[in-house]
Short mmCIF file of C-alpha atoms in Angstrom, two decimals:
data_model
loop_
_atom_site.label_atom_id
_atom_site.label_comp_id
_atom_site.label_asym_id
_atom_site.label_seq_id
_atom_site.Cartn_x
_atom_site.Cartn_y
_atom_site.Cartn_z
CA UNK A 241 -227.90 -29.23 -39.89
CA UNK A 242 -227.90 -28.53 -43.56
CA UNK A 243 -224.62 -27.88 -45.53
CA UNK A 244 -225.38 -26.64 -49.10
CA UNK A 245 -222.16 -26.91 -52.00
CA UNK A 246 -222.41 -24.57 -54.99
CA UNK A 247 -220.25 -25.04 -57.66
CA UNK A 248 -219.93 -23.87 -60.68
CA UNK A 249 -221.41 -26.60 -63.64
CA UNK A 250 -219.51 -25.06 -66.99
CA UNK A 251 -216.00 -23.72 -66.97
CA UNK A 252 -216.75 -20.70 -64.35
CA UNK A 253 -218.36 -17.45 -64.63
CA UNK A 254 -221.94 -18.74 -64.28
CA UNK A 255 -222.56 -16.37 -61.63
CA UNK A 256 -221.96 -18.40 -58.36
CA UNK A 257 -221.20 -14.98 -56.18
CA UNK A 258 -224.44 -13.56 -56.52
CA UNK A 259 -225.94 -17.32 -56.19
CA UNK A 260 -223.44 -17.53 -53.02
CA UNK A 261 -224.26 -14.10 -51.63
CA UNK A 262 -227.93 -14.70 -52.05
CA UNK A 263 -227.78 -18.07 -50.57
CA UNK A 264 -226.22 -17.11 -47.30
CA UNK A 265 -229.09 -15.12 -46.16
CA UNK A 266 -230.14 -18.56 -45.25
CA UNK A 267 -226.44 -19.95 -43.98
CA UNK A 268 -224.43 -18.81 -40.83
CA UNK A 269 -221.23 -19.50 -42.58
CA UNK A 270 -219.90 -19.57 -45.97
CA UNK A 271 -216.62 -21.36 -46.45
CA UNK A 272 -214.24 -21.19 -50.01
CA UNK A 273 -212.62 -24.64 -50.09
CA UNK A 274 -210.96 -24.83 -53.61
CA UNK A 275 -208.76 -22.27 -55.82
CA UNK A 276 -207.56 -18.58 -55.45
CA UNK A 277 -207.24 -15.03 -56.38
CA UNK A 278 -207.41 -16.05 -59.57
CA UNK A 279 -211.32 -16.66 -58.84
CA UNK A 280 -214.01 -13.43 -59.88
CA UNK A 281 -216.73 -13.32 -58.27
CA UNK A 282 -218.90 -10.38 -58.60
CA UNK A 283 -222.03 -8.91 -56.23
CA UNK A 284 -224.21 -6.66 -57.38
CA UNK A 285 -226.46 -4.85 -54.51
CA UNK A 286 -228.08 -2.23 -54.28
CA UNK A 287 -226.14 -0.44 -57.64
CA UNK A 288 -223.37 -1.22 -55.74
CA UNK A 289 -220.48 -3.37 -57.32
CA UNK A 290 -218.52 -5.63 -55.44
CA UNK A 291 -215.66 -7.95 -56.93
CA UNK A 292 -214.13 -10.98 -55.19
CA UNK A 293 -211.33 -13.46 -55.78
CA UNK A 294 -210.13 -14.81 -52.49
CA UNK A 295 -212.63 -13.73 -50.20
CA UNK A 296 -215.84 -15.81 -49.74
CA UNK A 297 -218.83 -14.09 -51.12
CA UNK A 298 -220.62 -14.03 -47.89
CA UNK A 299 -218.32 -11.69 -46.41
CA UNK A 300 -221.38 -8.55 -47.77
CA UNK A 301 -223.62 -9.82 -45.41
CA UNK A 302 -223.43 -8.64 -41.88
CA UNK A 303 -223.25 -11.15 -38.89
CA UNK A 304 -221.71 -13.60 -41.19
CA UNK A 305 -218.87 -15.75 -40.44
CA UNK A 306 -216.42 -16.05 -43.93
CA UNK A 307 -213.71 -18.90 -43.56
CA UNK A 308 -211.28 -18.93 -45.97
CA UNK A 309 -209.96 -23.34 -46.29
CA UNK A 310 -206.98 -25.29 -46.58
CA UNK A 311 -207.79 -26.14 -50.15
CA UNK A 312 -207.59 -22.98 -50.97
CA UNK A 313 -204.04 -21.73 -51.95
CA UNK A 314 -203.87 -18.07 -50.51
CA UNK A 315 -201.73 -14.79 -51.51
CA UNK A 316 -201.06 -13.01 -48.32
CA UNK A 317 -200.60 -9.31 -50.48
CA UNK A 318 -203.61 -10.11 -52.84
CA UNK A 319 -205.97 -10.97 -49.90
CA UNK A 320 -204.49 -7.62 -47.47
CA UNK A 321 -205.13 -6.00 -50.75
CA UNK A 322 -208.68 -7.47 -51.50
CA UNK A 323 -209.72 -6.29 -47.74
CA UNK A 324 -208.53 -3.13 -47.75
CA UNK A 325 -210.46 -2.48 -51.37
CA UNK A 326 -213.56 -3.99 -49.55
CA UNK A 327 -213.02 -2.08 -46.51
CA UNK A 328 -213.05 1.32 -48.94
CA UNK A 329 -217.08 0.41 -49.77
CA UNK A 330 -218.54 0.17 -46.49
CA UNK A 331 -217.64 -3.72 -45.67
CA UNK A 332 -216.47 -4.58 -42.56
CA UNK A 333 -213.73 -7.69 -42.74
CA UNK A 334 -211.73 -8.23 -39.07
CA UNK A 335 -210.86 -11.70 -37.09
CA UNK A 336 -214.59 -11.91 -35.76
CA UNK A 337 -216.45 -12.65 -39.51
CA UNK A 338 -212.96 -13.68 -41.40
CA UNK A 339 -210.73 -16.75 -40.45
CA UNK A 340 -208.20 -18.52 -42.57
CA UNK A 341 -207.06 -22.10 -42.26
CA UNK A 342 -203.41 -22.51 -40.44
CA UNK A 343 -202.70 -25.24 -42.64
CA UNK A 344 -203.71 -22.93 -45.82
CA UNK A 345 -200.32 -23.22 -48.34
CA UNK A 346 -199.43 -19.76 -49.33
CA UNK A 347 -198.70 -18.54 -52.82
CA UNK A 348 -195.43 -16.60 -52.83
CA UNK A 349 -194.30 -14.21 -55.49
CA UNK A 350 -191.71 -16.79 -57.12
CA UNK A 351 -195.40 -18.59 -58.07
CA UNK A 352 -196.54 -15.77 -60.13
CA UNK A 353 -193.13 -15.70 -61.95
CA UNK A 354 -192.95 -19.09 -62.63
CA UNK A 355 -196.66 -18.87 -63.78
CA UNK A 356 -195.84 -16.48 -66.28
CA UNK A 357 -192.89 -17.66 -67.96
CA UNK A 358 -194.19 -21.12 -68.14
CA UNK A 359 -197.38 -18.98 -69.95
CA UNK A 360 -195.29 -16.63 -72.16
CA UNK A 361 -192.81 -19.48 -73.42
CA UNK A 362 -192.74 -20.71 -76.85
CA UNK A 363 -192.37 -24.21 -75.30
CA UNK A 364 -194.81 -26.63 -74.27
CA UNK A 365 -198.88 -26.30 -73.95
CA UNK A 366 -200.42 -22.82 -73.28
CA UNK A 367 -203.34 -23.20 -71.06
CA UNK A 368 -204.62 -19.80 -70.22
CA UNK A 369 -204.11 -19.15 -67.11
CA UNK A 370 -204.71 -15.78 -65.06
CA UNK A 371 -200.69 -15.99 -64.36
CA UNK A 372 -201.58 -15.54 -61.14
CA UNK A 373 -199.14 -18.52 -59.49
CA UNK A 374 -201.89 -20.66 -58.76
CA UNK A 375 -200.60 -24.09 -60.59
CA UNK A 376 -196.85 -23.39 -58.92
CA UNK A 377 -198.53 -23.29 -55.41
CA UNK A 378 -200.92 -26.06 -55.70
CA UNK A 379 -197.73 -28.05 -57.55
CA UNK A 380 -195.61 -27.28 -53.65
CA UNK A 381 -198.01 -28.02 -51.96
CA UNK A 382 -198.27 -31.63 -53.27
CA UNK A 383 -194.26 -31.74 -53.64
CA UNK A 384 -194.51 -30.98 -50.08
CA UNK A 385 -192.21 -27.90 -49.80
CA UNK A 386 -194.93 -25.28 -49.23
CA UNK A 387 -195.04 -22.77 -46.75
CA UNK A 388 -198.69 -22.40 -45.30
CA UNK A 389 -200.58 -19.78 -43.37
CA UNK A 390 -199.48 -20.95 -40.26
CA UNK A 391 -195.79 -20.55 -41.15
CA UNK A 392 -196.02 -16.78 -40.87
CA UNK A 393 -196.84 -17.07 -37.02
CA UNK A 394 -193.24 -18.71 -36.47
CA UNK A 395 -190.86 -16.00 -37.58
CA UNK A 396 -188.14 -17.50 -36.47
CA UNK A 397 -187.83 -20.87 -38.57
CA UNK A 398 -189.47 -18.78 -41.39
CA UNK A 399 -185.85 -18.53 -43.41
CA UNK A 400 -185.01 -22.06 -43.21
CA UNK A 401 -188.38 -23.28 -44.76
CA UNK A 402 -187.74 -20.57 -47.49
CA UNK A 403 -184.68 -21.88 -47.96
CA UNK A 404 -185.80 -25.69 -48.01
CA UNK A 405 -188.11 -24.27 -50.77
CA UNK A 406 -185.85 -22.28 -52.55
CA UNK A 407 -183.15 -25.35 -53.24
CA UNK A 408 -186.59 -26.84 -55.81
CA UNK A 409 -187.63 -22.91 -57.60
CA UNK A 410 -183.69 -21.60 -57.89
CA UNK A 411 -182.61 -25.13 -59.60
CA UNK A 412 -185.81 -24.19 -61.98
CA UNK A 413 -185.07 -20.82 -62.72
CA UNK A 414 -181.31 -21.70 -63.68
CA UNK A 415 -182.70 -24.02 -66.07
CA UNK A 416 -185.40 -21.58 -67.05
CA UNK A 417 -182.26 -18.80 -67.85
CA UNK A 418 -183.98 -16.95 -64.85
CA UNK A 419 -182.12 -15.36 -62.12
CA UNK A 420 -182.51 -16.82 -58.49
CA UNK A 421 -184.51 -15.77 -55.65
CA UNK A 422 -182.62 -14.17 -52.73
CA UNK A 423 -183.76 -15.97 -49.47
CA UNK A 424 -183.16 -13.32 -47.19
CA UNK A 425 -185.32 -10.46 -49.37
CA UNK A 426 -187.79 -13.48 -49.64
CA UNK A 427 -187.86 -14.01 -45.94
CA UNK A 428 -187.82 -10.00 -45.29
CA UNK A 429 -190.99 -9.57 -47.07
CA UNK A 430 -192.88 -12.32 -45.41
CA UNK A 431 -191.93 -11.24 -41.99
CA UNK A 432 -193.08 -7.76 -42.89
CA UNK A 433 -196.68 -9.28 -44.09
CA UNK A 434 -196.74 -11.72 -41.66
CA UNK A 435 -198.83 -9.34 -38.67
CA UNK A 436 -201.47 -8.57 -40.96
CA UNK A 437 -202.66 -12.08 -41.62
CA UNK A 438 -201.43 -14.30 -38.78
CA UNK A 439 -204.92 -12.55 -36.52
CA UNK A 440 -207.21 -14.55 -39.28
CA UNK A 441 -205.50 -17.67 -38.47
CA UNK A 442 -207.27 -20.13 -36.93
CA UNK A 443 -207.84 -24.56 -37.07
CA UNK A 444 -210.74 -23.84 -39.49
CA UNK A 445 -211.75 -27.71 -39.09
CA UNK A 446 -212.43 -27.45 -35.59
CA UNK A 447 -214.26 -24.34 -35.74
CA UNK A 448 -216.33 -25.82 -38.49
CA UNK A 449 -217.05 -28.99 -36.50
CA UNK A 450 -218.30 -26.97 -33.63
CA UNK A 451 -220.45 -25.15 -35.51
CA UNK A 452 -222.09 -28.13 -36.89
CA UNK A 453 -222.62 -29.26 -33.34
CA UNK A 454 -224.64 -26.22 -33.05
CA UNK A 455 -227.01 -26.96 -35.85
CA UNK A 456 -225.66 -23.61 -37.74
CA UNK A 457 -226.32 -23.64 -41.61
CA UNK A 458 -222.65 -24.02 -44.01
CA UNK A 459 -222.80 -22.65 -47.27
CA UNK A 460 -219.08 -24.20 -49.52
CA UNK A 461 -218.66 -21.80 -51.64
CA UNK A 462 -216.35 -23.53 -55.16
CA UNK A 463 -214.42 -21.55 -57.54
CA UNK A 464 -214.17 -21.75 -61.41
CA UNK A 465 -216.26 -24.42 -62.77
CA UNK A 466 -216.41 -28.48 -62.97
CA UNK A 467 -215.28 -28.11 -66.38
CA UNK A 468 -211.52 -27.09 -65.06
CA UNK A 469 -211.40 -29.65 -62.24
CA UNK A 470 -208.25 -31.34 -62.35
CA UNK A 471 -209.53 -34.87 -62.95
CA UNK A 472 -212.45 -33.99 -64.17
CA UNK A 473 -212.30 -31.02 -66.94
CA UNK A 474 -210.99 -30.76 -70.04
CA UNK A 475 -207.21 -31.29 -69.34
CA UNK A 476 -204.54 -30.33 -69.81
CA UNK A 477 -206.87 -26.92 -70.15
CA UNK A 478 -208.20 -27.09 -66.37
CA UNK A 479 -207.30 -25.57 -63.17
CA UNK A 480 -205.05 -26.96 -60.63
CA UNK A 481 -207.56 -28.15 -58.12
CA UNK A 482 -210.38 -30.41 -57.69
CA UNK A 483 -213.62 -28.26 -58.65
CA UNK A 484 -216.24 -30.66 -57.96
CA UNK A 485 -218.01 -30.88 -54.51
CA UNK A 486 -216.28 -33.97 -53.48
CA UNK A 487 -213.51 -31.02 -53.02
CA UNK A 488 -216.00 -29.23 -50.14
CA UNK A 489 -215.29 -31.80 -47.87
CA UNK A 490 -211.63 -32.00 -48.31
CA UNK A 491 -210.94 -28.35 -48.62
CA UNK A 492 -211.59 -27.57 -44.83
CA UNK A 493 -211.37 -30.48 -43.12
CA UNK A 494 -215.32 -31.65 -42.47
CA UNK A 495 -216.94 -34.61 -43.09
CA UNK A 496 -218.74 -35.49 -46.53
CA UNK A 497 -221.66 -36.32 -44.95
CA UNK A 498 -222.28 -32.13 -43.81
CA UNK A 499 -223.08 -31.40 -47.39
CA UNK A 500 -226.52 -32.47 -48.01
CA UNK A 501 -227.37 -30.63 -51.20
CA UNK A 502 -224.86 -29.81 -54.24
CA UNK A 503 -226.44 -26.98 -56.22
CA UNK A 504 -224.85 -26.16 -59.63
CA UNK A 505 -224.15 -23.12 -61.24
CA UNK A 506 -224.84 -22.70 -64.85
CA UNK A 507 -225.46 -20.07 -67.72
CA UNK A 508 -228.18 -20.11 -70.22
CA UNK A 509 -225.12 -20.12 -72.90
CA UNK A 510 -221.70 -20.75 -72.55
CA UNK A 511 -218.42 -19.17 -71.78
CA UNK A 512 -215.33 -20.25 -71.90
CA UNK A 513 -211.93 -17.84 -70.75
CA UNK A 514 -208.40 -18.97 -72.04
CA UNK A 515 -207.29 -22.07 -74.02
CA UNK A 516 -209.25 -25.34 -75.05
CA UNK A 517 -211.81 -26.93 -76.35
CA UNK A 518 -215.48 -25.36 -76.70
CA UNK A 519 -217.56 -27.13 -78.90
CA UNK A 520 -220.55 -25.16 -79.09
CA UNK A 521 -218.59 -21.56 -79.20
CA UNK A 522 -220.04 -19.55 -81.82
CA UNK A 523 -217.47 -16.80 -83.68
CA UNK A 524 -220.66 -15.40 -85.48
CA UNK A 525 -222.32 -12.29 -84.89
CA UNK A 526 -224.75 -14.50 -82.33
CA UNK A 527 -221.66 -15.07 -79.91
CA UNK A 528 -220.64 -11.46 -80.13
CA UNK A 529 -224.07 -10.96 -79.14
CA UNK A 530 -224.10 -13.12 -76.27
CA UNK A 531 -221.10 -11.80 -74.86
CA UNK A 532 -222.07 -7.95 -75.49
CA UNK A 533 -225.31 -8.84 -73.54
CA UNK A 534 -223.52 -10.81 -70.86
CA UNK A 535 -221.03 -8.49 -70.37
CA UNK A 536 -218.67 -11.06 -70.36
CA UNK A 537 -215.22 -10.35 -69.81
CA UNK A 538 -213.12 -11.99 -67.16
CA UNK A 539 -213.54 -10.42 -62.91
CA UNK A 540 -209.78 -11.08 -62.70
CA UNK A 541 -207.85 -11.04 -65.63
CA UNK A 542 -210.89 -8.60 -67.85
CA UNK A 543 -210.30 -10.55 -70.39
CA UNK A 544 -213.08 -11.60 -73.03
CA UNK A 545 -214.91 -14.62 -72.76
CA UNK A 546 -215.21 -17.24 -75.68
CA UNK A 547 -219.20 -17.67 -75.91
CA UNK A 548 -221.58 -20.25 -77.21
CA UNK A 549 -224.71 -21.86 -76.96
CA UNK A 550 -225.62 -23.56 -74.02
CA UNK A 551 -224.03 -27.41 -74.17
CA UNK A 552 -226.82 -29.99 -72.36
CA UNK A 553 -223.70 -32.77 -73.28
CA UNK A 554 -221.13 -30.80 -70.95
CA UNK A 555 -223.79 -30.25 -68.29
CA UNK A 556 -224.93 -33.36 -68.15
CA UNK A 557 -221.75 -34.28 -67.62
CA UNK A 558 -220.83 -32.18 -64.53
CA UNK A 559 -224.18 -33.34 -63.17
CA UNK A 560 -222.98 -36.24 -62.42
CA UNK A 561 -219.18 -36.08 -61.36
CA UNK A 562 -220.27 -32.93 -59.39
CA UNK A 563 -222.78 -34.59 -57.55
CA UNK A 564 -225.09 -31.75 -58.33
CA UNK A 565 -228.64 -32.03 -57.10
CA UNK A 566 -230.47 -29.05 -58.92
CA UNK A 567 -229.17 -26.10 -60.82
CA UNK A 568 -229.52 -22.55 -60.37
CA UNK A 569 -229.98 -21.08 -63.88
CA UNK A 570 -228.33 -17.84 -64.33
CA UNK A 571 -228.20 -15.25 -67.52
CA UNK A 572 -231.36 -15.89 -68.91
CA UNK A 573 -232.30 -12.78 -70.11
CA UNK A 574 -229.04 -12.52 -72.23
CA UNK A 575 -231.18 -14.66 -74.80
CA UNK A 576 -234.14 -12.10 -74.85
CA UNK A 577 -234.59 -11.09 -77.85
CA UNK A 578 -233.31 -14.00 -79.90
CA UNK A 579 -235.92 -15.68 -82.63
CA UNK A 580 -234.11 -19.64 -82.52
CA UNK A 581 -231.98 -20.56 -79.65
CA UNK A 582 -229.71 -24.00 -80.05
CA UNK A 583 -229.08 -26.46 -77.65
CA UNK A 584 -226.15 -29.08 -77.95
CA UNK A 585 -227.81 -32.25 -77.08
CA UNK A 586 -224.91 -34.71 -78.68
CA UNK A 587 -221.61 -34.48 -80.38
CA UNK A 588 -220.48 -36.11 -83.56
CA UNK A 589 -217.35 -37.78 -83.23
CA UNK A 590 -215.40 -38.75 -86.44
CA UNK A 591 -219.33 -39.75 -87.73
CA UNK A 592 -219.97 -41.56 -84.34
CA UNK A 593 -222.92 -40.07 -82.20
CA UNK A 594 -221.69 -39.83 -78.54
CA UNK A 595 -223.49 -38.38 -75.38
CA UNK A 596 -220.38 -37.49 -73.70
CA UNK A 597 -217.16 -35.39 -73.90
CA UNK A 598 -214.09 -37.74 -74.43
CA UNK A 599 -211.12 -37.83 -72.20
CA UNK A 600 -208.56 -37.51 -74.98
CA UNK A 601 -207.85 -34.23 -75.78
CA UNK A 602 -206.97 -34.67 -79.26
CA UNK A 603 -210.84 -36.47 -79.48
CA UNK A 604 -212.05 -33.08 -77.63
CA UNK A 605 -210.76 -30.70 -80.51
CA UNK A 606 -212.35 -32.89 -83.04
CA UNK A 607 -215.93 -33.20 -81.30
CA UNK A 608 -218.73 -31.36 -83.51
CA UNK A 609 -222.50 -30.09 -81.69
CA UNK A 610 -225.34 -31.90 -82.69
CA UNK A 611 -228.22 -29.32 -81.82
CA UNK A 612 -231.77 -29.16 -80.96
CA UNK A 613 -233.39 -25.98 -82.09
CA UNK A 614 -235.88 -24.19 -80.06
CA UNK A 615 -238.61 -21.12 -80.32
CA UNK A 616 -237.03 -17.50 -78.71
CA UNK A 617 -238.69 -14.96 -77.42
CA UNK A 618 -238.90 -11.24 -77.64
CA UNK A 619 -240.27 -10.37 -74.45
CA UNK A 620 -237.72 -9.27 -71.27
CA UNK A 621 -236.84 -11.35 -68.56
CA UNK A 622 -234.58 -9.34 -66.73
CA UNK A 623 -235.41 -8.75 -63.67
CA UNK A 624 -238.35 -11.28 -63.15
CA UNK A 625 -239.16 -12.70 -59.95
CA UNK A 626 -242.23 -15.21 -60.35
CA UNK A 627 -242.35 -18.00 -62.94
CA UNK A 628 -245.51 -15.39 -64.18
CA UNK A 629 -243.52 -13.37 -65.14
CA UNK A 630 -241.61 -15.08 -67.78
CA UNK A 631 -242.86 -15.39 -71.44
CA UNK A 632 -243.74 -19.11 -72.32
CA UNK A 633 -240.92 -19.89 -74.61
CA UNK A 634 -238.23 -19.34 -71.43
CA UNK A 635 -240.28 -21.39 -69.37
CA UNK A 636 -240.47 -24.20 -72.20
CA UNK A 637 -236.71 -24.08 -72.80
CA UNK A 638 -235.66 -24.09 -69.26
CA UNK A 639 -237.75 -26.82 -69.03
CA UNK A 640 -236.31 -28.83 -71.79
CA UNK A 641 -232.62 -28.01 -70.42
CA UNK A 642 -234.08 -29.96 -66.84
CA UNK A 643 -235.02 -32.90 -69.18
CA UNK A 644 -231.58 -32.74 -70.84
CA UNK A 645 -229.01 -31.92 -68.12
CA UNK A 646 -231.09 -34.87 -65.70
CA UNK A 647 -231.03 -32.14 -63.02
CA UNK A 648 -233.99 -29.83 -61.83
CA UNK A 649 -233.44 -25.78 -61.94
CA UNK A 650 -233.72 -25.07 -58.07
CA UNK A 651 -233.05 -21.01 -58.82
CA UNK A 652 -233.62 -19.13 -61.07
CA UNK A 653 -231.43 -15.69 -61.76
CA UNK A 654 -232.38 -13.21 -64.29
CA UNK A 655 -230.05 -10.30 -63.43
CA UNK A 656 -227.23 -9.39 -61.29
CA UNK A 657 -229.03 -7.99 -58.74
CA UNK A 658 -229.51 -9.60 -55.22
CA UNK A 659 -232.95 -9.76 -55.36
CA UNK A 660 -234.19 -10.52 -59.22
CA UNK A 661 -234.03 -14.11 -58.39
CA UNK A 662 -236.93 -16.81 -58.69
CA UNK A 663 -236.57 -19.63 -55.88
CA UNK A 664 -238.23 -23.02 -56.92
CA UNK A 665 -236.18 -24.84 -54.48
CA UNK A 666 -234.34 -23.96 -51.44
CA UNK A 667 -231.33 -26.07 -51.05
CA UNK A 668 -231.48 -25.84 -47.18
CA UNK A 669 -234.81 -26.82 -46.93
CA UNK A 670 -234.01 -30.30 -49.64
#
């Protein structure tokens, strides 16, 4: 049985849904383990637009089981919301090809209050979140006053555990200058969403352990990037879970040993959305380009991404506390057209050469590229499917970003269609 991670190698956005969707032509089941609706992921097939946040990207493919794990923190309105949207284009989402975890904590509407007054105060550290209660939940969940998924099933001791909660978020909104929740309107709404999610309930662990007996393919589907993990990313400008594959494991209950290839998401460039440090951002007309090209504005939140040339330090980096195996390489035709494209190979650090991003965040902000220039080319690679097809300079400088990053490119992606992919690699077959 082959188990195949993909996360994302930069601070998200590389493109892991089409990656994902792609991918699970090959899997039986694609699991989300990490993160929330405040994930994008967009599929492009067929002209047709499809955007995600909480449900697995292998939900467009028919005969597909989608699981939905207990690492992930879920909205029960955004993800009733995100299936009936899904439903309107043709997909078909029901108990048989979507399951949730029981033990799934649940992000409540007091989350994305919290979320945004923390974000729109004039005190303490802005970090650019998508305000969408994710930090709150995760931040229950370890305080170990959550409600989860399998919470709504039990109606009955539903106000209590509201209640339970509610004696932590009402002491915070007094302090705050914030008026209290009201358990019973609280409890009222739950009940009243509670029969639309409790028939995707099920012990996702188990089901995932049987069908490993079976020899079925898993693809773990991550969120945002290794760049935001928790430990791992630039803190305090990170998300509030673990983003690496080591997460994959824990976020549905299966053993480490099921994932046997880690496959990494990254951009030819870089983007970064919200707050923090980006060494290699460019505010010239170059990163204007870049993210005119790239279209890049935010799935979620639409708003506009912070863009750069592509950082071989960073990835490097997430090469190795990801665990990442090979890479697929997404975007590249967003640098058609370009005569000198940069690479960061180093920073400069208070006149110190380092090969590494610093764990201080002060040392982060003061970090300065070092770059290795390279040869552009004016010829198109969008939409190439054979290595032929590409014009020598892309081939050279995806090779030299393999030599740099210590990781081979295992796909290649060079639209958003399904199909426009190159496959050098196939991680189920590694």
């Amino acid at each position: 049985m082959a188990g195949v991670a993909v996360i994302g190698a930069q601070w998200g956005d590389e493109g892991k849904g089409k990656i994902v969707d792609w991918l699970s032509e090959r899997a039986g089941v694609v699991v989300r383990f990490q993160g929330g609706h405040n994930a994008g992921h967009t599929l492009v097939i067929g002209g047709k637009t499809y955007k995600f946040s909480l449900l697995p990207s292998g939900i467009a493919r028919p005969n597909k089981l989608s699981v939905i794990g207990n690492g992930v923190v879920v909205d029960p309105w955004a993800l009733i919301d995100e299936i009936e949207r899904m439903k309107s284009q043709g997909l078909s989402i029901t108990p048989e090809n979507l399951i949730v975890a029981e033990n799934a904590p649940l992000i409540l509407p007091l989350h994305g209050e919290l979320d945004t007054i923390r974000e729109t105060s004039n005190a303490g550290t802005r970090i650019g979140t998508t305000k969408r209660g994710i930090g709150p939940a995760y931040e229950d969940k370890v305080g170990r006053r959550a409600l989860r998924a399998i919470d709504l099933a039990d109606t009955a001791a539903l106000k209590a555990k509201v209640e339970n909660l509610l004696a932590h978020h009402n002491a915070l909104r007094r302090g705050l200058g914030h008026t209290e929740i009201d358990a019973d309107v609280l409890t009222a709404k739950l009940k009243e969403i509670a029969p639309k999610i409790t028939p995707f309930l099920a012990p996702v662990w188990k089901r995932l352990h049987d069908i490993r007996v079976r020899g079925e393919r898993i693809l773990f589907e991550g969120a945002q990037g290794a760049l935001l993990d928790v430990d791992h990313g630039t803190y305090p400008y990170v998300t509030s879970s673990n983003t690496v594959a080591g997460q994959a494991a824990a976020g549905c209950g299966i053993a480490p040993r099921a994932i046997s290839y880690v496959l990494g998401i990254t951009k030819a460039y870089t983007t970064r959305v919200g707050e923090g440090p980006f060494p290699a951002e460019l505010t010239d007309e170059i990163g204007a380009r870049l993210g005119e090209r790239g279209h890049e504005f935010g799935t979620v939140t639409g708003r506009k991404r912070r863009c750069g040339w592509f950082d071989a330090v960073l990835v490097r980096q997430t090469v190795i506390t990801g665990g990442i195996d090979g890479i697929a390489f997404t975007k590249l035709d967003v640098l058609d057209g370009l005569k000198e494209i940069k690479v960061a190979v180093a920073y400069d650090l208070d006149g110190k050469r380092i090969d590494h991003l610093p764990a201080a965040a002060d040392a982060q902000k003061r970090v300065k590229p070092i770059y290795e220039a390279m040869e552009g080319w004016s010829e198109s690679t969008a939409g190439a499917r054979r290595w032929a097809d590409l014009p020598a300079a892309a081939i050279k400088y995806v090779r030299r970003v393999e030599e740099l990053i210590g990781a081979p490119v295992a796909i290649l992606s060079t639209s958003p269609e399904r199909d426009d992919t190159i496959l050098v690699k196939d991680p189920f077959a590694a």
